[in-house]
Tab-separated table of C-alpha atoms in Angstrom:
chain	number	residue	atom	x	y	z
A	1	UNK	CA	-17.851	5.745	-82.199
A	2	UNK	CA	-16.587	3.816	-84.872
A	3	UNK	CA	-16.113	4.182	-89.271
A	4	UNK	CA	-16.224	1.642	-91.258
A	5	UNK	CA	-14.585	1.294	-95.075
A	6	UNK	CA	-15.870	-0.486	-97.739
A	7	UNK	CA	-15.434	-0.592	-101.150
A	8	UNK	CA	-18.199	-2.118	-104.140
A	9	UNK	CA	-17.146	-3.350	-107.241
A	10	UNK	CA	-19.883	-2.774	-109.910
A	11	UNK	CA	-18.543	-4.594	-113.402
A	12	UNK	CA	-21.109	-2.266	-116.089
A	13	UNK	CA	-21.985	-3.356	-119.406
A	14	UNK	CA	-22.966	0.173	-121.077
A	15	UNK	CA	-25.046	3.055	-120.276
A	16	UNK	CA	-27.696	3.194	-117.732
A	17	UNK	CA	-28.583	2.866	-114.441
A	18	UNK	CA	-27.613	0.180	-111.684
A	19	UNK	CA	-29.027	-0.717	-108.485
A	20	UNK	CA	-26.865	-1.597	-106.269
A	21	UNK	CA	-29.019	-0.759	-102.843
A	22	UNK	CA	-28.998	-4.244	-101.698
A	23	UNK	CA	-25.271	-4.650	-102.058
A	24	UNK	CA	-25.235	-1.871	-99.425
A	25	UNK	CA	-27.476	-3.159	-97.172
A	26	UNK	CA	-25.759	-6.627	-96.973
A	27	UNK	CA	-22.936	-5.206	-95.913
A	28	UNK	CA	-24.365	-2.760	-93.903
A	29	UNK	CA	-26.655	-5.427	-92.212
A	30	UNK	CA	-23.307	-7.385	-91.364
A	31	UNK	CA	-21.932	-4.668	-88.883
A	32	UNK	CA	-22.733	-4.000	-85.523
A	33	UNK	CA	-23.995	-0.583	-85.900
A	34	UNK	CA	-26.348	1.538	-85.060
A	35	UNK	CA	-26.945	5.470	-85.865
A	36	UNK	CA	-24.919	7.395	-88.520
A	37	UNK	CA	-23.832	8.724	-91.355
A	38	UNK	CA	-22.854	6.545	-94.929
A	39	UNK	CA	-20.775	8.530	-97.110
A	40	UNK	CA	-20.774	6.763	-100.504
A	41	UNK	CA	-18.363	8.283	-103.352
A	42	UNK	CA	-17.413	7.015	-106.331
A	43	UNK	CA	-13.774	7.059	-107.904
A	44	UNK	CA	-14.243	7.668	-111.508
A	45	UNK	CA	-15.317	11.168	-113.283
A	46	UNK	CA	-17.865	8.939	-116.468
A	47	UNK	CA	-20.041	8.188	-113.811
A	48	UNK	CA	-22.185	8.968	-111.168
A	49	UNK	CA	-24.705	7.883	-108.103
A	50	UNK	CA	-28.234	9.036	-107.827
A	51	UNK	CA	-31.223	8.099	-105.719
A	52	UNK	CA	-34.123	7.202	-108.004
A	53	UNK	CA	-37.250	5.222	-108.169
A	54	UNK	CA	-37.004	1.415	-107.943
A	55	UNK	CA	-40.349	0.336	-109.269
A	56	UNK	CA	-40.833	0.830	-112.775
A	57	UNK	CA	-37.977	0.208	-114.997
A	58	UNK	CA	-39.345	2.492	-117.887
A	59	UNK	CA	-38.251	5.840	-115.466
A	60	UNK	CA	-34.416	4.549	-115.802
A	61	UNK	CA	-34.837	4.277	-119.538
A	62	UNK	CA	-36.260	7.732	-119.749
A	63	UNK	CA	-33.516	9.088	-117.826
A	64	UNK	CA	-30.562	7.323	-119.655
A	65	UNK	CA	-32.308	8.872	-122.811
A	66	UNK	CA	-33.230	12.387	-121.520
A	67	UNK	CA	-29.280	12.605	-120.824
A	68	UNK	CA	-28.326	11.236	-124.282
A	69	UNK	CA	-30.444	13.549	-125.923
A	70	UNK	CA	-29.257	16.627	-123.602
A	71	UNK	CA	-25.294	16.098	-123.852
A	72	UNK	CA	-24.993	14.644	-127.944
A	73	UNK	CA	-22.476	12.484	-128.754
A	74	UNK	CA	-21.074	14.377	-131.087
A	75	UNK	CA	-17.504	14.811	-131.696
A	76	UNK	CA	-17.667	18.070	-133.050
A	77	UNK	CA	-19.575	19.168	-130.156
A	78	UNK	CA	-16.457	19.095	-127.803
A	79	UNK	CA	-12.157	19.347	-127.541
A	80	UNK	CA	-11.761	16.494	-125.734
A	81	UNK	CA	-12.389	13.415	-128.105
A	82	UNK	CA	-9.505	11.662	-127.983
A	83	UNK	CA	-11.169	9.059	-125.109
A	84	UNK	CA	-13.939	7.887	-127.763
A	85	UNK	CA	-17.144	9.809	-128.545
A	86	UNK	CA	-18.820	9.143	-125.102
A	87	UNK	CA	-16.212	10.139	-122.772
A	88	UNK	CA	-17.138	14.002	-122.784
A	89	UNK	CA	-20.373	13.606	-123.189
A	90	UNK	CA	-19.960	10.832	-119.858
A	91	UNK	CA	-18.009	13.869	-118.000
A	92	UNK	CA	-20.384	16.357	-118.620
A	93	UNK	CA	-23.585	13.607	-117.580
A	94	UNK	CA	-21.746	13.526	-114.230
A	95	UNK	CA	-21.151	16.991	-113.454
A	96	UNK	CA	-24.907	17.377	-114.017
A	97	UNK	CA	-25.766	14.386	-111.349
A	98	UNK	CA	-23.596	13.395	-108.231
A	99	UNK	CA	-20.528	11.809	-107.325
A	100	UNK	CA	-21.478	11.422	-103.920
A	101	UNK	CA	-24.292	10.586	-101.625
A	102	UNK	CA	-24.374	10.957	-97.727
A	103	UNK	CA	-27.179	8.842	-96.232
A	104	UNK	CA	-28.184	9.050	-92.784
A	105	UNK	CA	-28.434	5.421	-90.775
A	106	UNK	CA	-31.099	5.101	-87.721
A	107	UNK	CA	-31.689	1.830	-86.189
A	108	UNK	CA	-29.252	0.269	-88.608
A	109	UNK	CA	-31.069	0.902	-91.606
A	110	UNK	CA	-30.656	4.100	-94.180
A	111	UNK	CA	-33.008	6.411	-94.408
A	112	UNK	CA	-34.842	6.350	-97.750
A	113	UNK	CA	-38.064	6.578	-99.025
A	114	UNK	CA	-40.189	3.332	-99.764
A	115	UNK	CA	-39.647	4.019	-103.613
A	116	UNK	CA	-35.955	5.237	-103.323
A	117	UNK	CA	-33.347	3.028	-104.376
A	118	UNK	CA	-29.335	3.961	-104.750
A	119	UNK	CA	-27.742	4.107	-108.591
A	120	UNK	CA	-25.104	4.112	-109.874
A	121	UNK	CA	-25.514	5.767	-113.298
A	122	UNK	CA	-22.775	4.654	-115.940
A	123	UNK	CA	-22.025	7.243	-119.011
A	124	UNK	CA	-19.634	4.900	-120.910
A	125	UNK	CA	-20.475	2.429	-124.128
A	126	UNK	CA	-18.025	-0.093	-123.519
A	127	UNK	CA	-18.057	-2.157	-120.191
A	128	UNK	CA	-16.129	-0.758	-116.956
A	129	UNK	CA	-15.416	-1.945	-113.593
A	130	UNK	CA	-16.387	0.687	-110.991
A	131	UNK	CA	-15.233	1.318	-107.576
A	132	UNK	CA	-17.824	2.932	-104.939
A	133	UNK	CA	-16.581	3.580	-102.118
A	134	UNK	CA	-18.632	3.598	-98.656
A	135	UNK	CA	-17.683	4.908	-95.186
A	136	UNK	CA	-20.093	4.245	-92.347
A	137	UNK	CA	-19.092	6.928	-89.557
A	138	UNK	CA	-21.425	6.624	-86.391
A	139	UNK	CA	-22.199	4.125	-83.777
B	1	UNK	CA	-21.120	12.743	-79.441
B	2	UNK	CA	-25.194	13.024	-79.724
B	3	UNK	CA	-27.309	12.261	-82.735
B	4	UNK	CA	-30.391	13.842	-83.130
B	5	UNK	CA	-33.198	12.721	-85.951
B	6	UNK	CA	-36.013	14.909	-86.760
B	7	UNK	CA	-38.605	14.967	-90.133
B	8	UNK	CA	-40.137	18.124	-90.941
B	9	UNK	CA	-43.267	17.291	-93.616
B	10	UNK	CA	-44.066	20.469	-96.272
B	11	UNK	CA	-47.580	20.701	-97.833
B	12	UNK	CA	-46.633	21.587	-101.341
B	13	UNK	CA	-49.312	23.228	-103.910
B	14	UNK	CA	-47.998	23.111	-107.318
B	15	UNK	CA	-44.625	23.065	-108.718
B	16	UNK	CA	-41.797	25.431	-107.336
B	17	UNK	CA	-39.286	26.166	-104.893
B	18	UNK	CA	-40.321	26.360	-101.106
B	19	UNK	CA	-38.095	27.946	-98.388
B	20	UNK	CA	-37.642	25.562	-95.214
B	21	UNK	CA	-34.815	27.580	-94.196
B	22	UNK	CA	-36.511	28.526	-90.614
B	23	UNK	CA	-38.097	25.378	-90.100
B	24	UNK	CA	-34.806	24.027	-90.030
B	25	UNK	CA	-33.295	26.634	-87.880
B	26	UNK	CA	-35.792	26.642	-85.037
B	27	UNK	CA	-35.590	23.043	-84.549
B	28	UNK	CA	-32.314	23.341	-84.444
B	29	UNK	CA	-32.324	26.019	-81.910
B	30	UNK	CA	-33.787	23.588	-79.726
B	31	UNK	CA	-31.479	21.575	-79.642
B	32	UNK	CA	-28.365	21.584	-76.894
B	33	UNK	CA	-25.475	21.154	-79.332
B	34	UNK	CA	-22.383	23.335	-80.824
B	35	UNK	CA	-20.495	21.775	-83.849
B	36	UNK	CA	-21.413	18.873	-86.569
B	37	UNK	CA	-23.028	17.944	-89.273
B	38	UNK	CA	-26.560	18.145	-90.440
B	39	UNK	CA	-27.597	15.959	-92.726
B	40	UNK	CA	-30.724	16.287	-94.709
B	41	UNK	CA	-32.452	13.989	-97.346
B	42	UNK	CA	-35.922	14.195	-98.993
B	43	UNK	CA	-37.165	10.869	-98.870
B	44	UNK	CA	-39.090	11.098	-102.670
B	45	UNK	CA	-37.729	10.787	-105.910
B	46	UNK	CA	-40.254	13.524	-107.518
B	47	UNK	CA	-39.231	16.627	-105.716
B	48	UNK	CA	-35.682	17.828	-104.672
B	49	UNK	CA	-33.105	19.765	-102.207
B	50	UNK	CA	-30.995	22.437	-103.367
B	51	UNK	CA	-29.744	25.858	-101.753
B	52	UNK	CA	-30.450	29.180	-103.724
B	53	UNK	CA	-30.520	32.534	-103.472
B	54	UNK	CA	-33.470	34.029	-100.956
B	55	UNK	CA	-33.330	37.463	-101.961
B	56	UNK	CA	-35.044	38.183	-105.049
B	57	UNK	CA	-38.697	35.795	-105.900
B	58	UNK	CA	-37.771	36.174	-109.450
B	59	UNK	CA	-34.922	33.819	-108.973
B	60	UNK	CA	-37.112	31.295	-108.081
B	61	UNK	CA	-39.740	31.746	-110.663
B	62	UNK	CA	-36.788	31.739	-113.173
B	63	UNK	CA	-35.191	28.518	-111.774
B	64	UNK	CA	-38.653	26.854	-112.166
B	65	UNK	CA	-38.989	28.209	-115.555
B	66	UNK	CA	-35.902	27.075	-116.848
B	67	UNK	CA	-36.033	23.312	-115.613
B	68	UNK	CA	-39.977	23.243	-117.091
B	69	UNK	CA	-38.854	24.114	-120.651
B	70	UNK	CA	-35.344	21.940	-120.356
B	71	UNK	CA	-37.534	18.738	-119.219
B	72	UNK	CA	-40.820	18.991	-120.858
B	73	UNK	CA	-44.243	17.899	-119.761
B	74	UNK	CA	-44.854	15.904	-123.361
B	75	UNK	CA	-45.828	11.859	-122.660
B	76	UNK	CA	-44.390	11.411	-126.166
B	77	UNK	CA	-40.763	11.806	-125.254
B	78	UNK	CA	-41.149	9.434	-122.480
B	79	UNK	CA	-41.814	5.359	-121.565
B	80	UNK	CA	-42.970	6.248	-117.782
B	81	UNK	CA	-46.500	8.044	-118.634
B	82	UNK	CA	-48.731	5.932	-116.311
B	83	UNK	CA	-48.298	8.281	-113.466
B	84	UNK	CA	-49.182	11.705	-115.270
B	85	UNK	CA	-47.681	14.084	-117.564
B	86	UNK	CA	-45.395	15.606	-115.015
B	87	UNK	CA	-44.294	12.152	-112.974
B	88	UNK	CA	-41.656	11.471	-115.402
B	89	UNK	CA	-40.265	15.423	-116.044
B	90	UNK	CA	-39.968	15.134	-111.860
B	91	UNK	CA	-38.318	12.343	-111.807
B	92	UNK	CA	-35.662	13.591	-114.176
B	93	UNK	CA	-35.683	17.236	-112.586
B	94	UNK	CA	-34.794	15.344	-109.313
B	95	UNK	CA	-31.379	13.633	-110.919
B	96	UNK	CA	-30.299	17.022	-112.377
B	97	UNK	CA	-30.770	18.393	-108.762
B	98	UNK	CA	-30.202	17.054	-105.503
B	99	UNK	CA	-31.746	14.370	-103.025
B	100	UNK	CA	-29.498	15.483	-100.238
B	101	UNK	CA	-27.611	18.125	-98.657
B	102	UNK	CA	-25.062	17.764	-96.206
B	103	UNK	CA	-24.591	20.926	-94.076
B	104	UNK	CA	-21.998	22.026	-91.147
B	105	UNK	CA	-23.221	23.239	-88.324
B	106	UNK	CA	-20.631	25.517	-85.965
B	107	UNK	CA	-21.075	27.539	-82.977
B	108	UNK	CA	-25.301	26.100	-82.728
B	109	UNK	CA	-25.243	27.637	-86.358
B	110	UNK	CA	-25.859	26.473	-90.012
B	111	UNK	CA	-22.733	27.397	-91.813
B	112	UNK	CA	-24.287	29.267	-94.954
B	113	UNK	CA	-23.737	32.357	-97.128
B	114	UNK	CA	-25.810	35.436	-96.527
B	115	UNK	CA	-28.257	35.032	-99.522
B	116	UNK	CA	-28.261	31.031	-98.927
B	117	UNK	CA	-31.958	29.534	-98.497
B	118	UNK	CA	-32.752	25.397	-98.075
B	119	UNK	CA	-35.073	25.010	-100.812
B	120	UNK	CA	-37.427	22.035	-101.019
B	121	UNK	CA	-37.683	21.855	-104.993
B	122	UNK	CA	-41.151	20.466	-105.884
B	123	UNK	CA	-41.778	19.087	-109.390
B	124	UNK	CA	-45.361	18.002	-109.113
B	125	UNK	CA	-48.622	19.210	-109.890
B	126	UNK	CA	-50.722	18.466	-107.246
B	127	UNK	CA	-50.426	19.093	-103.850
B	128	UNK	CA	-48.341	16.522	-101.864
B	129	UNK	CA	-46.884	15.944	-99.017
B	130	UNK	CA	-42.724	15.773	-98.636
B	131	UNK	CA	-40.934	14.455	-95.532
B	132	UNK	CA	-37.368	15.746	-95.302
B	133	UNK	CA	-35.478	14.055	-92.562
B	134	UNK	CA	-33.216	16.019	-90.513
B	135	UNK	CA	-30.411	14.370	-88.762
B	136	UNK	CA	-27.609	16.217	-86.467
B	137	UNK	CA	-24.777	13.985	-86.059
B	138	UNK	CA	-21.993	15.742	-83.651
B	139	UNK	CA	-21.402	17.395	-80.203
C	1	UNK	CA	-12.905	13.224	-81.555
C	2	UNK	CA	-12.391	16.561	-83.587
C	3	UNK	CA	-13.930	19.152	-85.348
C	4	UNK	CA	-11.988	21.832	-87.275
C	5	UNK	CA	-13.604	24.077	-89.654
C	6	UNK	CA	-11.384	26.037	-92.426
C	7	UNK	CA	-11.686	28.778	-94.880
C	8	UNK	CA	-10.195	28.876	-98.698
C	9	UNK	CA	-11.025	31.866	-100.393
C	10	UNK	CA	-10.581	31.641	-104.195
C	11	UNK	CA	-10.092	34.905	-106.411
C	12	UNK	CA	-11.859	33.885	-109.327
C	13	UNK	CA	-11.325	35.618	-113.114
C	14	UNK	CA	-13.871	35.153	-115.162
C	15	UNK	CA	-15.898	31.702	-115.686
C	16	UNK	CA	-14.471	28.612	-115.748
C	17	UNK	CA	-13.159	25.765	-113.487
C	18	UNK	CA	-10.294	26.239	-110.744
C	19	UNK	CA	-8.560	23.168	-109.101
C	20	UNK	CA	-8.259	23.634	-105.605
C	21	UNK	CA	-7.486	20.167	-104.268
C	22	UNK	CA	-3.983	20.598	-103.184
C	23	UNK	CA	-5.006	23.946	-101.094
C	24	UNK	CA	-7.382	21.607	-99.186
C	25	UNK	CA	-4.791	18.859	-99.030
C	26	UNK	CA	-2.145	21.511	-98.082
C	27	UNK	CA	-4.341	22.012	-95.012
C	28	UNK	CA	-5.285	18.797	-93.901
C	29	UNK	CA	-1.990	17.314	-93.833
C	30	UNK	CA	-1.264	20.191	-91.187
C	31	UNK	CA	-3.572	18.146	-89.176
C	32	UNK	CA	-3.107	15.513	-86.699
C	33	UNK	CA	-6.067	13.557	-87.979
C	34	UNK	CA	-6.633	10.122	-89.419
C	35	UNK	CA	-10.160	9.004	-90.373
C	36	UNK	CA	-13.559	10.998	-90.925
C	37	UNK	CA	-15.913	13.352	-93.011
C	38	UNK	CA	-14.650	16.472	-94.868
C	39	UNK	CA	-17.590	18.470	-95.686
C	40	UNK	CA	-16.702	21.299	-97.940
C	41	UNK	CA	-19.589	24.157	-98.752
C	42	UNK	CA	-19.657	27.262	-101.079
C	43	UNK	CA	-20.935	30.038	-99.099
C	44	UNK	CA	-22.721	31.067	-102.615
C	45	UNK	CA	-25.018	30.691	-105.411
C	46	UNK	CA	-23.281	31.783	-108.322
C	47	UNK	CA	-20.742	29.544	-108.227
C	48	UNK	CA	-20.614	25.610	-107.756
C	49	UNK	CA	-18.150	22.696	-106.563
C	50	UNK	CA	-18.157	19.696	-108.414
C	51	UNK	CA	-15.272	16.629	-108.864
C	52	UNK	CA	-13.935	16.037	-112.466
C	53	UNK	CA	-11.412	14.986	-114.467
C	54	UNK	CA	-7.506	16.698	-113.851
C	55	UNK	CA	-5.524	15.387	-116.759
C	56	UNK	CA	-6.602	17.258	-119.976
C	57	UNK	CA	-7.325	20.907	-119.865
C	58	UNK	CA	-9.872	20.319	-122.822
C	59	UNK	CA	-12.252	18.351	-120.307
C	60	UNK	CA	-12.919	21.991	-118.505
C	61	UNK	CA	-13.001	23.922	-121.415
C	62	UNK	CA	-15.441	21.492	-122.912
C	63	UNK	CA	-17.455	21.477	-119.080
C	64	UNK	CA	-17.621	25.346	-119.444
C	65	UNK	CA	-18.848	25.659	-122.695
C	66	UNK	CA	-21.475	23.272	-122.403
C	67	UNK	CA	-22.943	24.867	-119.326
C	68	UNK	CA	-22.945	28.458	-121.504
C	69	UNK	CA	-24.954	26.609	-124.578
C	70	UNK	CA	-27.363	25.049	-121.893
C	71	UNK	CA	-28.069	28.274	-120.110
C	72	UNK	CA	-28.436	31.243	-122.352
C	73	UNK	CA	-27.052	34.719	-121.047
C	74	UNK	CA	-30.152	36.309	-123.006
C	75	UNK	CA	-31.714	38.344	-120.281
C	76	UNK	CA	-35.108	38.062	-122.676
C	77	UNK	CA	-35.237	34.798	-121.045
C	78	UNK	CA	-35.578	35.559	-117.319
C	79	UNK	CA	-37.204	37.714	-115.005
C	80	UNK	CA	-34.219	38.314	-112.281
C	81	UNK	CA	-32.116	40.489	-114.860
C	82	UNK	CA	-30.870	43.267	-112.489
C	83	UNK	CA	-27.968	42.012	-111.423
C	84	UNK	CA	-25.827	41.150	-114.873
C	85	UNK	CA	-26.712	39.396	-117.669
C	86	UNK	CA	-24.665	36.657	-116.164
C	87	UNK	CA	-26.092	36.542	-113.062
C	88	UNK	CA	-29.278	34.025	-113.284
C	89	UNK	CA	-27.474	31.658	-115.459
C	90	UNK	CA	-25.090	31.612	-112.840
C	91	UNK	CA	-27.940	30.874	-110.374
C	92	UNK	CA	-29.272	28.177	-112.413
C	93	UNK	CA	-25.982	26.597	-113.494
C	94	UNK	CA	-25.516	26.480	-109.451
C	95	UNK	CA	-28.675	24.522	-108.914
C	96	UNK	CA	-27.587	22.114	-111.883
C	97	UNK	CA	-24.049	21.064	-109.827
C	98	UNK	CA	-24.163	21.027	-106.591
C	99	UNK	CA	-23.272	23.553	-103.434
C	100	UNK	CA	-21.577	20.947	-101.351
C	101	UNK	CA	-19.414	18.060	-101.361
C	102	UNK	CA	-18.684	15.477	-98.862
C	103	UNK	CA	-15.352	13.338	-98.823
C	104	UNK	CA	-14.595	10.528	-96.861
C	105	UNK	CA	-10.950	11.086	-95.206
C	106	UNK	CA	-8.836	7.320	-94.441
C	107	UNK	CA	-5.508	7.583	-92.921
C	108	UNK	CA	-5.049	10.978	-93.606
C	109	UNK	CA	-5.798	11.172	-97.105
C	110	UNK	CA	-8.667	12.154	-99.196
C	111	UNK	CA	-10.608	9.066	-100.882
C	112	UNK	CA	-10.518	10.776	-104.274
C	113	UNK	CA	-9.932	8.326	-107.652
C	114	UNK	CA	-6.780	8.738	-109.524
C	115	UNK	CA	-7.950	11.255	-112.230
C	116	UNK	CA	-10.316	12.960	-109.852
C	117	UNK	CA	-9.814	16.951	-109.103
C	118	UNK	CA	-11.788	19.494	-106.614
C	119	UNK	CA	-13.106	21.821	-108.228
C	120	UNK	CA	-14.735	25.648	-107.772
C	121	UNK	CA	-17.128	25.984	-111.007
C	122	UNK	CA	-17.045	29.675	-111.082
C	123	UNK	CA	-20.189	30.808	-113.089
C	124	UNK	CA	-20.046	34.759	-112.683
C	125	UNK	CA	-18.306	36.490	-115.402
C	126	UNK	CA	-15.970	39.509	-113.409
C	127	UNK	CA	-13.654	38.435	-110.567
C	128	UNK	CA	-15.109	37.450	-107.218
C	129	UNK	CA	-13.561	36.018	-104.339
C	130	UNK	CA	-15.431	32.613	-103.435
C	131	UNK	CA	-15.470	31.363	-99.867
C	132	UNK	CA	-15.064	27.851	-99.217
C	133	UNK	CA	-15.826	26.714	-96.122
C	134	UNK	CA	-14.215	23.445	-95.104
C	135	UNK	CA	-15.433	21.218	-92.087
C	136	UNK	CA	-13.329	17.787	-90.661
C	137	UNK	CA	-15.184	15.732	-88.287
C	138	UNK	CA	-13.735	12.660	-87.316
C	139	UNK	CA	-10.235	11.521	-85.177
């Protein structure tokens, strides 16, 4: 039994979705594993992970906008402001996805669908760097 | 330390939420194990996990309801229309849910609540078929 | 290898969020452990855990309010009225956050980000006590 820790370093320039599945499985790909579980978390409360489709480009547009249009940017909207007019709107977007994903591993490979790739969803305007943190925990 | 992988596939007909709850269980009953975790992911990114109340049908019907009239079937408010009017509502419906649960198991038992059901949210129209893996990671 | 599963119960007071990382803290460091998976559940559906923000008080307020405008208690709305007109809001606001959380544990410590809280989302409107089941699995 062995876990692994790893941390990703994702450098976003604005809203909208990131793929970062192939980061993963580089790293992944590089251990001497087997079956188990990858917990991925990320520090930071603007932003979030979801697994989404990796094919057509147009269905990460449409969800950056359908979560624009549901949490306004709009000052008066909300108490907290003093962080710049996306930052509740970014804390809010990530209650209402994930902060963390726990993927299962068989045969050294995760378990997703042929269409699923792993996001990282940023809520801020301005560019951040974002830590995601993996821990592989199996054999 | 054992780790057991297992897919259970659900013939859905039409959008709403179907109880796996018992699938689940009976596999698991199977199974010679006492404590860890089950981990389970649906391996699409048009239909969704959560766990909900299993008492009262109404809940369901009104869970449906409510995500139908927050993400609505209308290919104007959307990029992604190539794959029918509800492909890109699902996909959104399945980022304001869950892909994933993770679930502790204790004593050969799912730890849950009383009124707790595994849902399989499906967001589709047509009938499809989901695979949700299963995988018991523990002793 | 070691499993050990935990209880918090939470006495809620009305909606809102209630930090409970250091009660979970307060318990692990009891433990002789070092690395693995905490896997914390809500043995409910009325009430949600999710990670935010735990500097400015605003950022929950704002969180709470915005769930209340997104989900109507206006029991014209739903069929499953019988229990409160708080009740399938409550249901709903459950399914839009999430019933589990799963948190990578290094060296004894929690992998959380600087800013980043545990938090019960309690969605019911009179008191309730909220169990929280917690689950280490690791060494």
């Amino acid at each position: 039994m062995q876990q692994i820790f790893y941390e990703i370093k994702i450098r976003t320039k604005g809203q909208g979705l990131y793929n970062f599945t192939e980061q993963t499985l580089n790293w992944l790909k590089k251990q001497k594993i087997n079956n188990g579980i990858l917990n991925i978390n990320i520090l930071h409360t603007s932003a979030s992970l979801t697994i989404q489709e990796n094919a057509d480009p147009n269905v990460l547009y449409d969800l950056k906008n359908f979560f624009d249009k549901l949490v306004p940017m709009d000052n008066k909207l909300y108490k907290h402001t003093t962080e710049g007019i996306d930052d509740m709107p970014a804390h809010i977007k990530s209650v209402l996805t994930n902060n963390q994903l726990t993927l299962s591993v068989k045969d050294g490979n995760i378990l997703l669908g042929t269409w699923q790739g792993i996001y990282l969803f940023e809520h801020r305007l301005e560019p951040q760097i974002r830590i995601i943190s993996h821990h592989f925990f199996g054999e």
